[in-house]
Amino acid sequence: MTLLLTTSDVVSLIERQTLPRLLGQLEQAIHDDFLHWQEFDKSARLAAHSPNGVIELMPVSNDRLYSFKYVNGHPKNPRLGLPTVMAFGALADIATGKPLLISELTLTTALRTAATSVMAARALARKDASSMALIGNGAQSEFQALAFHHLLGIDELRVYDIDPEATHKLADNLAAAPDLHIIFANSTAAAVRGADIVTTVTADKAYATILTPEMVEPGMHLNAVGGDCPGKTELHRAILNNALTFVEFEPQSRIEGDIQQMSADFPVTELWRVLSGEASGRIEASDITIFDSVGFALEDYSALRLLYEHANQQGIGRDVALIPELQDPRNLYSIIQAQVAIQE
């Protein structure tokens, strides 16, 4: 049997764990797996692009488990009553190929993305960081805000979106976090002014320049989350030229990240090297650091692994007969014979 987790199952798990605790567990799980980076078989995701968006498959494995995620990105979907991002994934036993878990990953992707952002900021931002600008207040924004608040101690949030309704939605959803002071800005420039961390999480599939050089101040950490496919950026290239840039999986980031604007020899550092102590992160307090995040399959592997563990411990989800149970594994046709016999 294969364990199935629906969106309501994941919500139940969040309720039992609490959101701050689960975000912390996700950050730790992703951190642990990044420390074993070289044990994983990795590849850039396979993408099918269309005029309205992209559909991607994201596989990764080690000598124990295999995982993949199906995920889309269609910025116009909200006009159709659909999320911009929708996802599901699977976890399988590498020794036999047996599927262990099929899970929703739409909600979980938002959680793991926020946890990864915090993990990177913990390694790259100034240790005294206490304020963050959040540019783009759509579906991912609450998760980023709460992860930075609960896990990194950010207590001042400066918010801006070109759609005021998105910002009001964000503020309403964050009302339950009274210790998080929200400042409403009337422009990106006003929001980022004086911020220690700037998170950009915009959705449009376009070569955008959400941040321009004059907005960036010494000592800032930029958490660039929205640029995640060819033809989609958020940072002016001059910002990259004046910063230390860190990525997840360089072959994928060269295609999809903000560094797609740069030459093939533009220097970047994979984040796992900083976490393992093999490379430096921030060197001086005045350094500008960038986490050019596009989302990588190993983060989904970590999330699926954690979901599977919690679901088994707490009895969440249900077993489904995804794979046929056979008395003789070589006799697949017997399933049809048995069904015909029942009908007769």
mmCIF file of C-alpha atoms in Angstrom, residues 8-196:
data_model
loop_
_atom_site.group_PDB
_atom_site.id
_atom_site.type_symbol
_atom_site.label_atom_id
_atom_site.label_comp_id
_atom_site.label_asym_id
_atom_site.label_seq_id
_atom_site.Cartn_x
_atom_site.Cartn_y
_atom_site.Cartn_z
ATOM 1 C CA SER A 8 -6.462 18.569 4.553
ATOM 2 C CA ASP A 9 -4.070 15.928 5.910
ATOM 3 C CA VAL A 10 -1.169 18.380 5.751
ATOM 4 C CA VAL A 11 -3.317 21.049 7.441
ATOM 5 C CA SER A 12 -4.073 18.526 10.219
ATOM 6 C CA LEU A 13 -0.370 17.899 10.614
ATOM 7 C CA ILE A 14 0.297 21.657 10.862
ATOM 8 C CA GLU A 15 -2.414 21.985 13.516
ATOM 9 C CA ARG A 16 -0.855 19.207 15.590
ATOM 10 C CA GLN A 17 2.718 20.444 15.223
ATOM 11 C CA THR A 18 1.896 24.201 15.083
ATOM 12 C CA LEU A 19 3.114 26.252 12.135
ATOM 13 C CA PRO A 20 6.239 27.705 13.823
ATOM 14 C CA ARG A 21 7.351 24.275 14.996
ATOM 15 C CA LEU A 22 6.808 22.641 11.600
ATOM 16 C CA LEU A 23 8.656 25.461 9.823
ATOM 17 C CA GLY A 24 11.558 24.927 12.198
ATOM 18 C CA GLN A 25 11.519 21.187 11.562
ATOM 19 C CA LEU A 26 11.507 21.801 7.817
ATOM 20 C CA GLU A 27 14.458 24.179 8.061
ATOM 21 C CA GLN A 28 16.383 21.584 10.064
ATOM 22 C CA ALA A 29 15.484 18.747 7.678
ATOM 23 C CA ILE A 30 16.575 20.764 4.631
ATOM 24 C CA HIS A 31 19.768 21.827 6.407
ATOM 25 C CA ASP A 32 20.578 18.217 7.291
ATOM 26 C CA ASP A 33 20.056 17.056 3.709
ATOM 27 C CA PHE A 34 22.147 19.921 2.289
ATOM 28 C CA LEU A 35 25.004 18.735 4.511
ATOM 29 C CA HIS A 36 24.798 15.415 2.611
ATOM 30 C CA TRP A 37 24.677 17.211 -0.743
ATOM 31 C CA GLN A 38 27.225 15.051 -2.516
ATOM 32 C CA GLU A 39 25.357 11.835 -1.664
ATOM 33 C CA PHE A 40 22.418 12.828 -3.866
ATOM 34 C CA ASP A 41 21.912 12.192 -7.567
ATOM 35 C CA LYS A 42 20.909 15.650 -8.804
ATOM 36 C CA SER A 43 19.711 17.190 -12.049
ATOM 37 C CA ALA A 44 18.080 20.396 -13.191
ATOM 38 C CA ARG A 45 14.312 20.102 -13.400
ATOM 39 C CA LEU A 46 12.587 19.158 -16.641
ATOM 40 C CA ALA A 47 10.359 22.007 -17.809
ATOM 41 C CA ALA A 48 7.562 22.312 -20.367
ATOM 42 C CA HIS A 49 7.036 25.994 -21.156
ATOM 43 C CA SER A 50 3.937 27.554 -22.675
ATOM 44 C CA PRO A 51 2.845 31.165 -23.260
ATOM 45 C CA ASN A 52 0.958 31.233 -19.941
ATOM 46 C CA GLY A 53 3.416 29.406 -17.696
ATOM 47 C CA VAL A 54 5.484 26.313 -17.061
ATOM 48 C CA ILE A 55 5.020 22.732 -15.835
ATOM 49 C CA GLU A 56 8.043 21.086 -14.236
ATOM 50 C CA LEU A 57 9.224 17.738 -12.897
ATOM 51 C CA MET A 58 11.827 17.829 -10.117
ATOM 52 C CA PRO A 59 13.578 14.520 -9.264
ATOM 53 C CA VAL A 60 16.338 13.724 -6.760
ATOM 54 C CA SER A 61 17.554 10.595 -4.978
ATOM 55 C CA ASN A 62 20.184 9.071 -2.727
ATOM 56 C CA ASP A 63 20.944 5.424 -1.960
ATOM 57 C CA ARG A 64 17.770 5.073 0.154
ATOM 58 C CA LEU A 65 14.973 7.206 -1.227
ATOM 59 C CA TYR A 66 13.823 8.728 -4.505
ATOM 60 C CA SER A 67 11.470 11.701 -4.766
ATOM 61 C CA PHE A 68 9.935 13.856 -7.436
ATOM 62 C CA LYS A 69 7.634 16.855 -7.554
ATOM 63 C CA TYR A 70 5.202 17.869 -10.279
ATOM 64 C CA VAL A 71 4.723 21.647 -10.118
ATOM 65 C CA ASN A 72 3.387 24.393 -12.339
ATOM 66 C CA GLY A 73 3.752 28.155 -12.442
ATOM 67 C CA HIS A 74 0.956 30.022 -14.235
ATOM 68 C CA PRO A 75 0.755 33.688 -13.125
ATOM 69 C CA LYS A 76 -2.638 34.262 -14.790
ATOM 70 C CA ASN A 77 -4.319 31.372 -12.950
ATOM 71 C CA PRO A 78 -5.932 33.492 -10.188
ATOM 72 C CA ARG A 79 -8.166 35.035 -12.879
ATOM 73 C CA LEU A 80 -9.470 31.505 -13.473
ATOM 74 C CA GLY A 81 -9.933 30.754 -9.789
ATOM 75 C CA LEU A 82 -6.803 28.584 -9.657
ATOM 76 C CA PRO A 83 -3.561 28.991 -7.674
ATOM 77 C CA THR A 84 -0.518 30.242 -9.549
ATOM 78 C CA VAL A 85 1.430 27.253 -8.201
ATOM 79 C CA MET A 86 -0.019 23.734 -7.818
ATOM 80 C CA ALA A 87 2.022 20.667 -6.927
ATOM 81 C CA PHE A 88 2.090 17.075 -5.796
ATOM 82 C CA GLY A 89 4.958 14.693 -5.171
ATOM 83 C CA ALA A 90 6.064 11.163 -4.424
ATOM 84 C CA LEU A 91 8.585 9.408 -2.211
ATOM 85 C CA ALA A 92 9.793 5.906 -3.136
ATOM 86 C CA ASP A 93 12.078 3.190 -1.821
ATOM 87 C CA ILE A 94 15.185 3.228 -3.995
ATOM 88 C CA ALA A 95 15.918 -0.492 -3.444
ATOM 89 C CA THR A 96 12.596 -1.734 -4.836
ATOM 90 C CA GLY A 97 11.027 1.286 -6.531
ATOM 91 C CA LYS A 98 7.917 0.889 -4.383
ATOM 92 C CA PRO A 99 6.032 4.193 -3.958
ATOM 93 C CA LEU A 100 5.851 4.940 -0.232
ATOM 94 C CA LEU A 101 4.067 8.290 -0.316
ATOM 95 C CA ILE A 102 1.954 10.406 -2.646
ATOM 96 C CA SER A 103 1.383 13.866 -1.195
ATOM 97 C CA GLU A 104 -0.011 17.267 -1.992
ATOM 98 C CA LEU A 105 2.819 19.771 -2.346
ATOM 99 C CA THR A 106 1.023 23.034 -3.118
ATOM 100 C CA LEU A 107 0.811 24.048 0.542
ATOM 101 C CA THR A 108 3.999 22.183 1.395
ATOM 102 C CA THR A 109 5.973 24.005 -1.324
ATOM 103 C CA ALA A 110 5.135 27.328 0.303
ATOM 104 C CA LEU A 111 6.284 25.951 3.668
ATOM 105 C CA ARG A 112 9.560 24.490 2.360
ATOM 106 C CA THR A 113 10.333 27.628 0.331
ATOM 107 C CA ALA A 114 9.960 29.788 3.427
ATOM 108 C CA ALA A 115 12.048 27.386 5.501
ATOM 109 C CA THR A 116 14.790 27.394 2.839
ATOM 110 C CA SER A 117 14.762 31.207 2.758
ATOM 111 C CA VAL A 118 15.313 31.318 6.504
ATOM 112 C CA MET A 119 18.073 28.703 6.282
ATOM 113 C CA ALA A 120 19.903 30.843 3.717
ATOM 114 C CA ALA A 121 19.376 34.070 5.651
ATOM 115 C CA ARG A 122 20.637 32.456 8.848
ATOM 116 C CA ALA A 123 23.883 31.720 6.998
ATOM 117 C CA LEU A 124 24.170 34.921 4.959
ATOM 118 C CA ALA A 125 22.346 37.864 6.593
ATOM 119 C CA ARG A 126 23.812 40.044 9.325
ATOM 120 C CA LYS A 127 23.324 38.477 12.742
ATOM 121 C CA ASP A 128 21.605 41.634 14.036
ATOM 122 C CA ALA A 129 18.976 41.681 11.266
ATOM 123 C CA SER A 130 15.552 42.596 12.666
ATOM 124 C CA SER A 131 13.589 44.118 9.760
ATOM 125 C CA MET A 132 12.504 42.754 6.401
ATOM 126 C CA ALA A 133 10.899 44.257 3.319
ATOM 127 C CA LEU A 134 8.490 41.891 1.580
ATOM 128 C CA ILE A 135 7.912 42.806 -2.058
ATOM 129 C CA GLY A 136 5.070 40.781 -3.548
ATOM 130 C CA ASN A 137 2.252 39.946 -1.152
ATOM 131 C CA GLY A 138 0.662 36.984 -2.921
ATOM 132 C CA ALA A 139 0.251 33.328 -1.987
ATOM 133 C CA GLN A 140 3.803 32.812 -0.667
ATOM 134 C CA SER A 141 4.052 35.991 1.367
ATOM 135 C CA GLU A 142 2.496 34.905 4.689
ATOM 136 C CA PHE A 143 4.770 31.876 4.850
ATOM 137 C CA GLN A 144 7.880 33.964 4.252
ATOM 138 C CA ALA A 145 6.786 36.549 6.823
ATOM 139 C CA LEU A 146 5.955 34.035 9.555
ATOM 140 C CA ALA A 147 9.041 31.902 8.951
ATOM 141 C CA PHE A 148 11.339 34.911 9.294
ATOM 142 C CA HIS A 149 9.395 36.148 12.317
ATOM 143 C CA HIS A 150 9.280 32.880 14.255
ATOM 144 C CA LEU A 151 12.619 31.380 13.229
ATOM 145 C CA LEU A 152 14.889 34.382 12.701
ATOM 146 C CA GLY A 153 13.380 36.974 15.043
ATOM 147 C CA ILE A 154 12.299 39.491 12.397
ATOM 148 C CA ASP A 155 9.870 41.810 14.177
ATOM 149 C CA GLU A 156 9.395 44.581 11.595
ATOM 150 C CA LEU A 157 7.867 43.814 8.211
ATOM 151 C CA ARG A 158 7.627 46.423 5.455
ATOM 152 C CA VAL A 159 5.167 45.315 2.791
ATOM 153 C CA TYR A 160 4.404 46.379 -0.772
ATOM 154 C CA ASP A 161 2.553 44.931 -3.755
ATOM 155 C CA ILE A 162 1.328 46.593 -6.927
ATOM 156 C CA ASP A 163 -2.081 45.156 -5.980
ATOM 157 C CA PRO A 164 -3.257 46.807 -2.713
ATOM 158 C CA GLU A 165 -5.765 44.009 -2.148
ATOM 159 C CA ALA A 166 -2.901 41.527 -1.887
ATOM 160 C CA THR A 167 -1.287 43.636 0.838
ATOM 161 C CA HIS A 168 -4.551 43.900 2.767
ATOM 162 C CA LYS A 169 -4.962 40.125 2.523
ATOM 163 C CA LEU A 170 -1.456 39.666 3.902
ATOM 164 C CA ALA A 171 -2.065 42.060 6.785
ATOM 165 C CA ASP A 172 -5.348 40.366 7.690
ATOM 166 C CA ASN A 173 -3.676 36.952 7.743
ATOM 167 C CA LEU A 174 -0.818 38.217 9.895
ATOM 168 C CA ALA A 175 -3.096 39.840 12.460
ATOM 169 C CA ALA A 176 -2.681 36.786 14.683
ATOM 170 C CA ALA A 177 1.028 37.618 15.064
ATOM 171 C CA PRO A 178 0.792 40.750 17.245
ATOM 172 C CA ASP A 179 4.554 40.920 17.849
ATOM 173 C CA LEU A 180 5.149 41.420 14.129
ATOM 174 C CA HIS A 181 4.996 45.145 13.345
ATOM 175 C CA ILE A 182 3.726 45.739 9.805
ATOM 176 C CA ILE A 183 4.567 48.916 7.906
ATOM 177 C CA PHE A 184 2.602 49.641 4.727
ATOM 178 C CA ALA A 185 4.730 51.185 1.969
ATOM 179 C CA ASN A 186 3.554 52.965 -1.169
ATOM 180 C CA SER A 187 6.440 51.759 -3.341
ATOM 181 C CA THR A 188 9.182 49.174 -3.493
ATOM 182 C CA ALA A 189 11.779 51.862 -2.807
ATOM 183 C CA ALA A 190 9.960 52.999 0.343
ATOM 184 C CA ALA A 191 9.581 49.440 1.584
ATOM 185 C CA VAL A 192 13.233 48.468 1.223
ATOM 186 C CA ARG A 193 14.706 51.690 2.600
ATOM 187 C CA GLY A 194 16.639 50.775 5.752
ATOM 188 C CA ALA A 195 15.562 47.103 5.729
ATOM 189 C CA ASP A 196 18.092 44.498 6.846
#
